Short mmCIF file of C-alpha atoms and ligand atoms in Angstrom, two decimals:
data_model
loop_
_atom_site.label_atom_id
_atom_site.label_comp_id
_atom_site.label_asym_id
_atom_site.label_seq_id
_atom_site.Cartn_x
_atom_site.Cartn_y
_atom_site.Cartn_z
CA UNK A 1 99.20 216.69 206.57
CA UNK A 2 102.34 218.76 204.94
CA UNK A 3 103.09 222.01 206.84
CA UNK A 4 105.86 223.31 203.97
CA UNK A 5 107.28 220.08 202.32
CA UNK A 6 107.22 218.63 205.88
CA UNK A 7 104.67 215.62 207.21
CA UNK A 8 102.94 216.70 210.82
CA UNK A 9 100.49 214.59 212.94
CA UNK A 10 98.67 217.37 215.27
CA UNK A 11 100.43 215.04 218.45
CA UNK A 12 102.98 212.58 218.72
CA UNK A 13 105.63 211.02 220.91
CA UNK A 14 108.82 212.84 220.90
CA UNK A 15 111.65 211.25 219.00
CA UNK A 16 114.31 209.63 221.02
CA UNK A 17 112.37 209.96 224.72
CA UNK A 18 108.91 208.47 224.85
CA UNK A 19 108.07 209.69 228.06
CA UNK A 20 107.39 213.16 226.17
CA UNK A 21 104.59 213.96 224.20
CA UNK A 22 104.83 216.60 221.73
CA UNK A 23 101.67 218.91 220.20
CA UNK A 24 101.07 221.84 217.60
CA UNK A 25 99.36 224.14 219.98
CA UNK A 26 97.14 225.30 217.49
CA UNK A 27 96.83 229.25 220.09
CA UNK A 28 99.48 230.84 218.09
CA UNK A 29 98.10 229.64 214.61
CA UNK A 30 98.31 230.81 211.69
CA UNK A 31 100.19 233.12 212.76
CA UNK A 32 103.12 231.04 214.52
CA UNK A 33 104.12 227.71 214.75
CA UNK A 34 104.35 226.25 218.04
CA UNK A 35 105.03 222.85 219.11
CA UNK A 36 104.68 222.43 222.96
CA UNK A 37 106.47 219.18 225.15
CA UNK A 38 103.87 217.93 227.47
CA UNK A 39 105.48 215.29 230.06
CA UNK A 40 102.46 215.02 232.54
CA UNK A 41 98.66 214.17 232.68
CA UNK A 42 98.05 217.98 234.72
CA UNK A 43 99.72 219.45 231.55
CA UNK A 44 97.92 217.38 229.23
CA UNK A 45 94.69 218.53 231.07
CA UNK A 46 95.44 222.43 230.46
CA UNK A 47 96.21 221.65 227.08
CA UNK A 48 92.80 220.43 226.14
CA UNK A 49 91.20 223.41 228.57
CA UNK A 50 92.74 226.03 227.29
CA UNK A 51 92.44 224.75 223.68
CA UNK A 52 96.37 224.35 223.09
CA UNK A 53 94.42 221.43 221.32
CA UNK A 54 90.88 221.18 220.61
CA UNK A 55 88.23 219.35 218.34
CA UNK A 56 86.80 216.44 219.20
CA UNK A 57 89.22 213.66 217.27
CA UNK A 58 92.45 215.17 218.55
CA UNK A 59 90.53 216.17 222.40
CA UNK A 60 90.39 212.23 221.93
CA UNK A 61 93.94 211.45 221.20
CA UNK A 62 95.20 213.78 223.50
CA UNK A 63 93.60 212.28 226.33
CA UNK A 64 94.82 208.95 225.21
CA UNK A 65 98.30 210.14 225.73
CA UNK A 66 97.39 211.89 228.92
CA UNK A 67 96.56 208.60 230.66
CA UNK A 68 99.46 207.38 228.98
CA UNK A 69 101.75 209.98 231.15
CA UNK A 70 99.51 209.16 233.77
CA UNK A 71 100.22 205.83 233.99
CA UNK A 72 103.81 206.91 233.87
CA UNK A 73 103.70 209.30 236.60
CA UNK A 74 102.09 206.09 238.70
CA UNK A 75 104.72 203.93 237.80
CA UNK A 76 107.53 206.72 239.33
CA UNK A 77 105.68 207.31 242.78
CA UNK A 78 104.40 203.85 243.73
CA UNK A 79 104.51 205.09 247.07
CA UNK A 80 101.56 207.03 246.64
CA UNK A 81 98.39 205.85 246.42
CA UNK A 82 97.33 202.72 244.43
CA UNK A 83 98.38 203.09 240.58
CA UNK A 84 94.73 202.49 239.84
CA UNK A 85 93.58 204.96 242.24
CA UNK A 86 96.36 207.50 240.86
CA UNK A 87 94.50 206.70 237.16
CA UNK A 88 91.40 207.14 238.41
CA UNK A 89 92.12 210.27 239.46
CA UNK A 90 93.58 210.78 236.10
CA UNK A 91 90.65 210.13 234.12
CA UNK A 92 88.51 212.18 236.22
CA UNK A 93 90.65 215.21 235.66
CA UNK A 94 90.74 214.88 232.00
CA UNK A 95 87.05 214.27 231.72
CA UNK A 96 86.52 217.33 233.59
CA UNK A 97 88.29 219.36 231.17
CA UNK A 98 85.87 220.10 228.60
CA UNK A 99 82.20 218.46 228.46
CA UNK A 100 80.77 218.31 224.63
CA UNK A 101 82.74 215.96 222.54
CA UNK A 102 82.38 212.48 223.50
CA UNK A 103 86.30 211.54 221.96
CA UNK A 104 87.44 212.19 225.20
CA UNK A 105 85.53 210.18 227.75
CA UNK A 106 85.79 207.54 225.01
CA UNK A 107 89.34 207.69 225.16
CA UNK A 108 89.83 208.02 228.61
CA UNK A 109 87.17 205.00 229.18
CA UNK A 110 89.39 202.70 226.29
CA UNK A 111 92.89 203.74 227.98
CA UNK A 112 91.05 202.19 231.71
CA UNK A 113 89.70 199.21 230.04
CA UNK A 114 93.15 198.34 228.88
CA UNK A 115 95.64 199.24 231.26
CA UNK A 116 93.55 197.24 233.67
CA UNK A 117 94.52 194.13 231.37
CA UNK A 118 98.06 194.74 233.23
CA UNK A 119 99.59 192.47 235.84
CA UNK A 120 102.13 195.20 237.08
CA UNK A 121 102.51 198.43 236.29
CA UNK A 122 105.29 198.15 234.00
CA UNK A 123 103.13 195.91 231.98
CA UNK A 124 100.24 198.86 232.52
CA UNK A 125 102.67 201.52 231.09
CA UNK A 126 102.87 199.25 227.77
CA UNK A 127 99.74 198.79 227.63
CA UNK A 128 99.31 202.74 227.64
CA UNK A 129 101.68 203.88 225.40
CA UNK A 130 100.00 200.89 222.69
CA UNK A 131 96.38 201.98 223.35
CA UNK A 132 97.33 206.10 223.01
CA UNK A 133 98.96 204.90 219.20
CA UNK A 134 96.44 203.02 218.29
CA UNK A 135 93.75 205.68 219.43
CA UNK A 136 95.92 208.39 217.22
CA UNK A 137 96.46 205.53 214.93
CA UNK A 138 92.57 204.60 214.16
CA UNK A 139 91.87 208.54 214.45
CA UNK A 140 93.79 209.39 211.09
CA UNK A 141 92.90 206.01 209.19
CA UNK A 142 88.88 206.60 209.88
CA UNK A 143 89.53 210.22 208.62
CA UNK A 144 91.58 209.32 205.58
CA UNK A 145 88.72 206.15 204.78
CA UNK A 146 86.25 209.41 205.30
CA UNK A 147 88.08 211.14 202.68
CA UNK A 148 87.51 208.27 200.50
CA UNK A 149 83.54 207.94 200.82
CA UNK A 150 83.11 212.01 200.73
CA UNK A 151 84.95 212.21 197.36
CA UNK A 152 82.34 209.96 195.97
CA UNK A 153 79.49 212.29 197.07
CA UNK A 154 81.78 215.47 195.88
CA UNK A 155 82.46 213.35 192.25
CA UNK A 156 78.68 212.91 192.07
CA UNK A 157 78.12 216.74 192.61
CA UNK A 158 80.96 217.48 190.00
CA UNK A 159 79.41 215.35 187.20
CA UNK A 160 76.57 218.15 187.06
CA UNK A 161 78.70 221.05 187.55
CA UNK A 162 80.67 220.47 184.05
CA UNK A 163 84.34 221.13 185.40
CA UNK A 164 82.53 224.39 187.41
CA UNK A 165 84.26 224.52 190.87
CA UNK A 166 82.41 222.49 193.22
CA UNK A 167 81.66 224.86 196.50
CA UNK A 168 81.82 223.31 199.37
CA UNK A 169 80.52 225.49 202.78
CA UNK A 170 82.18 224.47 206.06
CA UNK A 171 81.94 225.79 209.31
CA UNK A 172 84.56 226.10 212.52
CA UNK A 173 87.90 223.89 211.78
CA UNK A 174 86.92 219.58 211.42
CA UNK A 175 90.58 219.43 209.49
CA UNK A 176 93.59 217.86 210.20
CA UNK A 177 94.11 220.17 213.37
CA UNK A 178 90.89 218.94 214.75
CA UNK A 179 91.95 215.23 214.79
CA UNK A 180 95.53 213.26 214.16
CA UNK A 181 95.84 214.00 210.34
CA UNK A 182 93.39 214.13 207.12
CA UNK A 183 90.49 216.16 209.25
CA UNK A 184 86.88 214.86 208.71
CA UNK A 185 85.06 217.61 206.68
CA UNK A 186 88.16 218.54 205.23
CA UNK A 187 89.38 214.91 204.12
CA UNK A 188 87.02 214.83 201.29
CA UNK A 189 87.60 218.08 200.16
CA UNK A 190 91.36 217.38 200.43
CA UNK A 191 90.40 213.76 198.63
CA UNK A 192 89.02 215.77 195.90
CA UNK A 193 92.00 218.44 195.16
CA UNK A 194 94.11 215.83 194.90
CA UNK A 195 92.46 214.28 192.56
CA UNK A 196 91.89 216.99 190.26
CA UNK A 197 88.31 217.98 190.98
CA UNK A 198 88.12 222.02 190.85
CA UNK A 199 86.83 222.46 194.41
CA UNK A 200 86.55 225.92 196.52
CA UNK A 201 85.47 226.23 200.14
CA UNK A 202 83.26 228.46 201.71
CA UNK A 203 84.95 229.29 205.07
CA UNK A 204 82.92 230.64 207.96
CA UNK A 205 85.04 232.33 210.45
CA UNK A 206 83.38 230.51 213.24
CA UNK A 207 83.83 233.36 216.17
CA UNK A 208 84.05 233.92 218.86
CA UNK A 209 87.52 232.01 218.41
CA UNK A 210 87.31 231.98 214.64
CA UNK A 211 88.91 228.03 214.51
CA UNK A 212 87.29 229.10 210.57
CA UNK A 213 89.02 231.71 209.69
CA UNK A 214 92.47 231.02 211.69
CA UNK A 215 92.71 227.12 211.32
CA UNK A 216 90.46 225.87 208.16
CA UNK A 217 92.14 228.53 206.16
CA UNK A 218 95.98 227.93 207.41
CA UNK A 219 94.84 224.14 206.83
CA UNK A 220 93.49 224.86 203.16
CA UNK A 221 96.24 227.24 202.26
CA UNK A 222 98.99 225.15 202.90
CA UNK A 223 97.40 222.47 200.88
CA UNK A 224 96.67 224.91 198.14
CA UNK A 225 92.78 224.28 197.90
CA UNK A 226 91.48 227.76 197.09
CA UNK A 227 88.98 229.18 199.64
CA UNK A 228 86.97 231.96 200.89
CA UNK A 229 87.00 233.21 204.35
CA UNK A 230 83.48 234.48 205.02
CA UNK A 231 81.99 236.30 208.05
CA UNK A 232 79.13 233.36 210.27
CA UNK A 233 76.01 235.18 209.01
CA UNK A 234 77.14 235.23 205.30
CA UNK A 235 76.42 231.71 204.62
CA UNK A 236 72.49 232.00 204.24
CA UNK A 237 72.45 234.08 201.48
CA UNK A 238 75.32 232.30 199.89
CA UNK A 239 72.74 229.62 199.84
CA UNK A 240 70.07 231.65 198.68
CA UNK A 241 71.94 232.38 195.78
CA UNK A 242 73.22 229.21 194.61
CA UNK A 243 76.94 229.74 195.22
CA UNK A 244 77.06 226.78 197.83
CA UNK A 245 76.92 223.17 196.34
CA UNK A 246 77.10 221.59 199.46
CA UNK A 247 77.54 221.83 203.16
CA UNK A 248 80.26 219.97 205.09
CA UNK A 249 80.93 220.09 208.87
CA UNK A 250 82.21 218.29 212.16
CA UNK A 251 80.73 217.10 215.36
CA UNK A 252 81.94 216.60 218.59
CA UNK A 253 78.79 214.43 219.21
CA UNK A 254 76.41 212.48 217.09
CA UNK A 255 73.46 210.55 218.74
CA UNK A 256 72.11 207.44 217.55
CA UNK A 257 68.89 208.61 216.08
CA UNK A 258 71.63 210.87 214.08
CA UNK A 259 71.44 214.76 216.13
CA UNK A 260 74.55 216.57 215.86
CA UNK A 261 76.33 218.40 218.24
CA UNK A 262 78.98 221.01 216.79
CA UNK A 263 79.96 224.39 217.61
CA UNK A 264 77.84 226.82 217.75
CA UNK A 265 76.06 228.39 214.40
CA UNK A 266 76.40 224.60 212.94
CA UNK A 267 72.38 224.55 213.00
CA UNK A 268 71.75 228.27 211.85
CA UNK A 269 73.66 226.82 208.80
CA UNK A 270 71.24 223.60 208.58
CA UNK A 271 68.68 225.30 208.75
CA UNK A 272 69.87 227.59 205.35
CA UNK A 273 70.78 224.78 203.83
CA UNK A 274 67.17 223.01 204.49
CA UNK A 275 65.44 226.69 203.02
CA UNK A 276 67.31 226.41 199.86
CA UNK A 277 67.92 222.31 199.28
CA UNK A 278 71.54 222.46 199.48
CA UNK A 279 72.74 219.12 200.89
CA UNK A 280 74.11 218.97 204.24
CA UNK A 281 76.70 216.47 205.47
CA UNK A 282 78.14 215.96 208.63
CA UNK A 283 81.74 213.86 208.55
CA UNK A 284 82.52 211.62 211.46
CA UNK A 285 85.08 209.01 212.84
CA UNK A 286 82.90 206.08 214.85
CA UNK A 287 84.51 207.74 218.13
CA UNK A 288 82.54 210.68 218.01
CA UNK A 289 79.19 208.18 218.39
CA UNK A 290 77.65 208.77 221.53
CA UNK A 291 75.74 205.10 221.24
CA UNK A 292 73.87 205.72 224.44
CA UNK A 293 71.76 209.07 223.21
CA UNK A 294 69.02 209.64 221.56
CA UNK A 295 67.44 213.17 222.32
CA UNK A 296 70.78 215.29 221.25
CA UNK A 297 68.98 218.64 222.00
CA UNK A 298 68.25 217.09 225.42
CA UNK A 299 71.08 214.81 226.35
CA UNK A 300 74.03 216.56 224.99
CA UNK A 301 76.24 218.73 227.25
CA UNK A 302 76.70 221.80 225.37
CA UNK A 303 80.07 223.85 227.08
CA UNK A 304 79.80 227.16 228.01
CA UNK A 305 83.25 229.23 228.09
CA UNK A 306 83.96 232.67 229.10
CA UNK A 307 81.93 235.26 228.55
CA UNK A 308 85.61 237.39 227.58
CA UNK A 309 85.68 235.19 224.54
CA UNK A 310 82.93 236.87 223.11
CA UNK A 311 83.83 240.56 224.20
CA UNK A 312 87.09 240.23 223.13
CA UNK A 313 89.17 238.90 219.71
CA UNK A 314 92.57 237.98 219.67
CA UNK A 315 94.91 238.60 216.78
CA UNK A 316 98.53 239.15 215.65
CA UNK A 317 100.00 242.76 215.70
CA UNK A 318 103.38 243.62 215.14
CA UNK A 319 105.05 240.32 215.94
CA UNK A 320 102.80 239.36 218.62
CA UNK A 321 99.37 237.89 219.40
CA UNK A 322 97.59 240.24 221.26
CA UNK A 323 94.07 240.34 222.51
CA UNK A 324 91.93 243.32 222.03
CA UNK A 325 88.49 244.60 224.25
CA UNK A 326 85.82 244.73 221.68
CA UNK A 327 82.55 244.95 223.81
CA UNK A 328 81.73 247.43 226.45
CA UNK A 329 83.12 246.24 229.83
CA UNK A 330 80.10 246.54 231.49
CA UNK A 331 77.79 244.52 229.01
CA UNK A 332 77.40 241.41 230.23
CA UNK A 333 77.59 238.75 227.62
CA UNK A 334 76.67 234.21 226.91
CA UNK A 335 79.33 231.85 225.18
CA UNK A 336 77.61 228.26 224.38
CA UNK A 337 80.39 226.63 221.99
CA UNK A 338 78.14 224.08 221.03
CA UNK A 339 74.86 223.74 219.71
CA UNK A 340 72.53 220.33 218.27
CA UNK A 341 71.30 220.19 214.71
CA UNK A 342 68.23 217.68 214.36
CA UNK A 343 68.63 214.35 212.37
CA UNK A 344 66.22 215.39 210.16
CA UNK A 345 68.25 218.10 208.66
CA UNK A 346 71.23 215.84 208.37
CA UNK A 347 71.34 215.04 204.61
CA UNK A 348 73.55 212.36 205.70
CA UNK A 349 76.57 211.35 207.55
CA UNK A 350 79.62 210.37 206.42
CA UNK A 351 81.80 207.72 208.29
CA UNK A 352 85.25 205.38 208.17
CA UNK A 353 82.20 202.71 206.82
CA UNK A 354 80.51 204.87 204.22
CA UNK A 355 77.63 207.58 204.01
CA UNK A 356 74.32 206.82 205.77
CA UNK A 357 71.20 208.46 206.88
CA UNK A 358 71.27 210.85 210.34
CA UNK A 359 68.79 208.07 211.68
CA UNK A 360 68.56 205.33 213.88
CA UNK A 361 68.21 202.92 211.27
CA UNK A 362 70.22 203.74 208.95
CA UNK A 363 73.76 204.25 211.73
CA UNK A 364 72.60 200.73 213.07
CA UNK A 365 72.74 199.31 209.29
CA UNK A 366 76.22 200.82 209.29
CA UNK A 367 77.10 199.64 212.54
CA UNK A 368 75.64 196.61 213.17
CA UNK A 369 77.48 195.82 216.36
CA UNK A 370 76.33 198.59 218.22
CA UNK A 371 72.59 197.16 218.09
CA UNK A 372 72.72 196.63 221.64
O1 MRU R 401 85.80 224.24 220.37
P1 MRU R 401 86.49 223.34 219.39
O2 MRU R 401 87.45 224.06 218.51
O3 MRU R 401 87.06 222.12 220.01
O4 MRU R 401 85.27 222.86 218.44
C1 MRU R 401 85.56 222.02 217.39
C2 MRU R 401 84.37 221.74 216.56
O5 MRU R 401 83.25 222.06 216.85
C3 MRU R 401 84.62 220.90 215.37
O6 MRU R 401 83.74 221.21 214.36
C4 MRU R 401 84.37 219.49 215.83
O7 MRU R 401 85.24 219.17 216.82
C5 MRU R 401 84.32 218.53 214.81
S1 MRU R 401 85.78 218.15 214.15
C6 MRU R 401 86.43 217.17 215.29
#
């Protein structure tokens, strides 16, 4: 998406030297923009960790290009052990990084598959770099197809409203900065602006690391879609008073039978929405699929971080981002950044293929070739 009058991807290969990969690292938004070199798959690691990058589309890409460098850093110390066993090692370290969205074992499981198609490891480089584009590649078309079915479901809603803004709640950051370009709850809203439908968003800070407040409302603000920042526990009576026409979020990672994983306060909001019939849709690339679950609230890995992200907030004072102690020292405190919304208060889900139901069914209907 535009950052000024200028076109960014979220992560890319540096003009002019290919063995660089280049990133926004979205810590110092929206306050600064960084973009950070990373040259090896240890770097690429600590980028996803320490959320230089995060959400579950760009976790994905990013660990595309980290077995990319990976298979780079092979190729310059053949010496050392086996190229496959240096990859290995590769993938395990990336996996380990964060545990919730399935993007990145995905990724890192595609980039093996592949590179393993390589007769030398010149041939396995190539094969790395062309499996890391495609992965960004695919990421931004499935999120700019997503666009395209979500605007039908937002036109829908705007035929009743009679040129009323159409509000739209979201929750944490599933925009462009949470995947290569267009976002997935954000596409269709973005779909819509462009197209002239009067839509305004909702926007839940998300703390503790408010990706709502600091990402979803840089993201909206460049692209002029007017928006509302509003504190987590607002949204309920929002609902309760008819000022939300429909609820939009992310995942990280969707079963088959259709439970959602998403950070946390995702199902507090599902569970307003269910209370006052406001629909509920959950946008997702294919790659965010975990095919082989079916109990989400007892399958999925939810991550816990530190327990200083809660006690603490960061911000931007007087040219620089500080972070301040907001908690007593002594209280001890619990930081799940995910949590699992049922199927059955899924209103739907909204894919690269079209909208379908949050249940088995329906997502094998869609996806046909996943039937296994
Ligand atoms: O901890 P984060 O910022 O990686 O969490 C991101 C989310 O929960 C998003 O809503 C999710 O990734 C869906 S959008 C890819």
């Amino acid at each position: 998406m535009n950052v000024g009058d200028q076109h960014f991807r979220t992560i890319w290969i540096k003009p002019g030297d290919e063995r660089v990969v280049q990133l926004i690292d979205q810590r110092f938004l929206p306050h600064r923009f960084v973009i950070e070199e990373v040259c090896t798959v240890e770097q690429m690691a600590t980028a996803i960790r320490e959320m230089h990058v995060r959400g579950a589309g760009l976790i994905g890409a990013s660990a595309g290009y980290g077995m990319y460098l990976a298979a780079i850093q092979a190729a310059a110390r053949p010496a050392a052990a086996g190229v496959d066993e240096q990859l290995a090692c590769a993938a395990a370290q990336l996996k380990a990084t964060r545990p919730t969205a399935v993007n990145l074992s995905w990724a890192v499981e595609r980039q093996l598959r592949n590179i393993a198609k390589g007769k030398n490891v010149m041939e396995k480089v190539a094969l790395a770099l062309r499996t890391a584009r495609s992965i960004a590649d695919e990421d931004a078309e499935h999120c700019r197809m997503i666009g395209q079915h979500g605007l039908k479901l937002i036109r829908q809603l705007a035929r009743k409203k009679a040129g009323k803004p159409i509000n739209v709640l979201t929750h944490c950051n599933a925009g462009w900065l949470a995947f290569v370009d267009y976002g997935s709850a954000t596409a269709p809203i973005y779909a819509a602006h462009d197209s002239g439908l009067p839509v305004h968003v909702w926007v839940a800070e998300t703390r503790p690391r408010n990706q709502g407040s600091k990402l979803t409302a840089w993201e909206l603000g460049e692209h002029g879609v007017p928006h509302t920042i509003i504190a987590d526990s607002t949204a309920g009576h929002l609902m309760q008073r008819g000022a939300v026409d429909l609820v939009i979020v992310g995942t990280d990672r969707t079963t088959l039978s259709g439970d959602v994983a998403n950070k946390i306060g995702t199902y507090l909001k599902a569970l307003a929405a269910k209370d006052n019939n406001v629909p509920f849709y959950v946008a997702l690339p294919s790659s965010s699929f975990d095919w082989k679950l079916r109990d989400g609230l007892k399958e999925i890995p939810i991550e816990e971080r530190s327990a200083e992200e809660v006690k603490q907030a960061d911000g931007w004072f007087e040219g620089q981002q500080i972070e301040v102690r907001v908690a007593p020292e002594r209280s001890p405190a619990a930081n799940y950044g995910f949590d699992v919304t049922p199927g059955q208060l899924v209103t739907g889900l909204i894919t690269e293929r079209g909208v379908c139901e949050a249940n088995e069914k329906s997502i094998r209907a869609l996806f046909p070739e996943q039937a296994s």
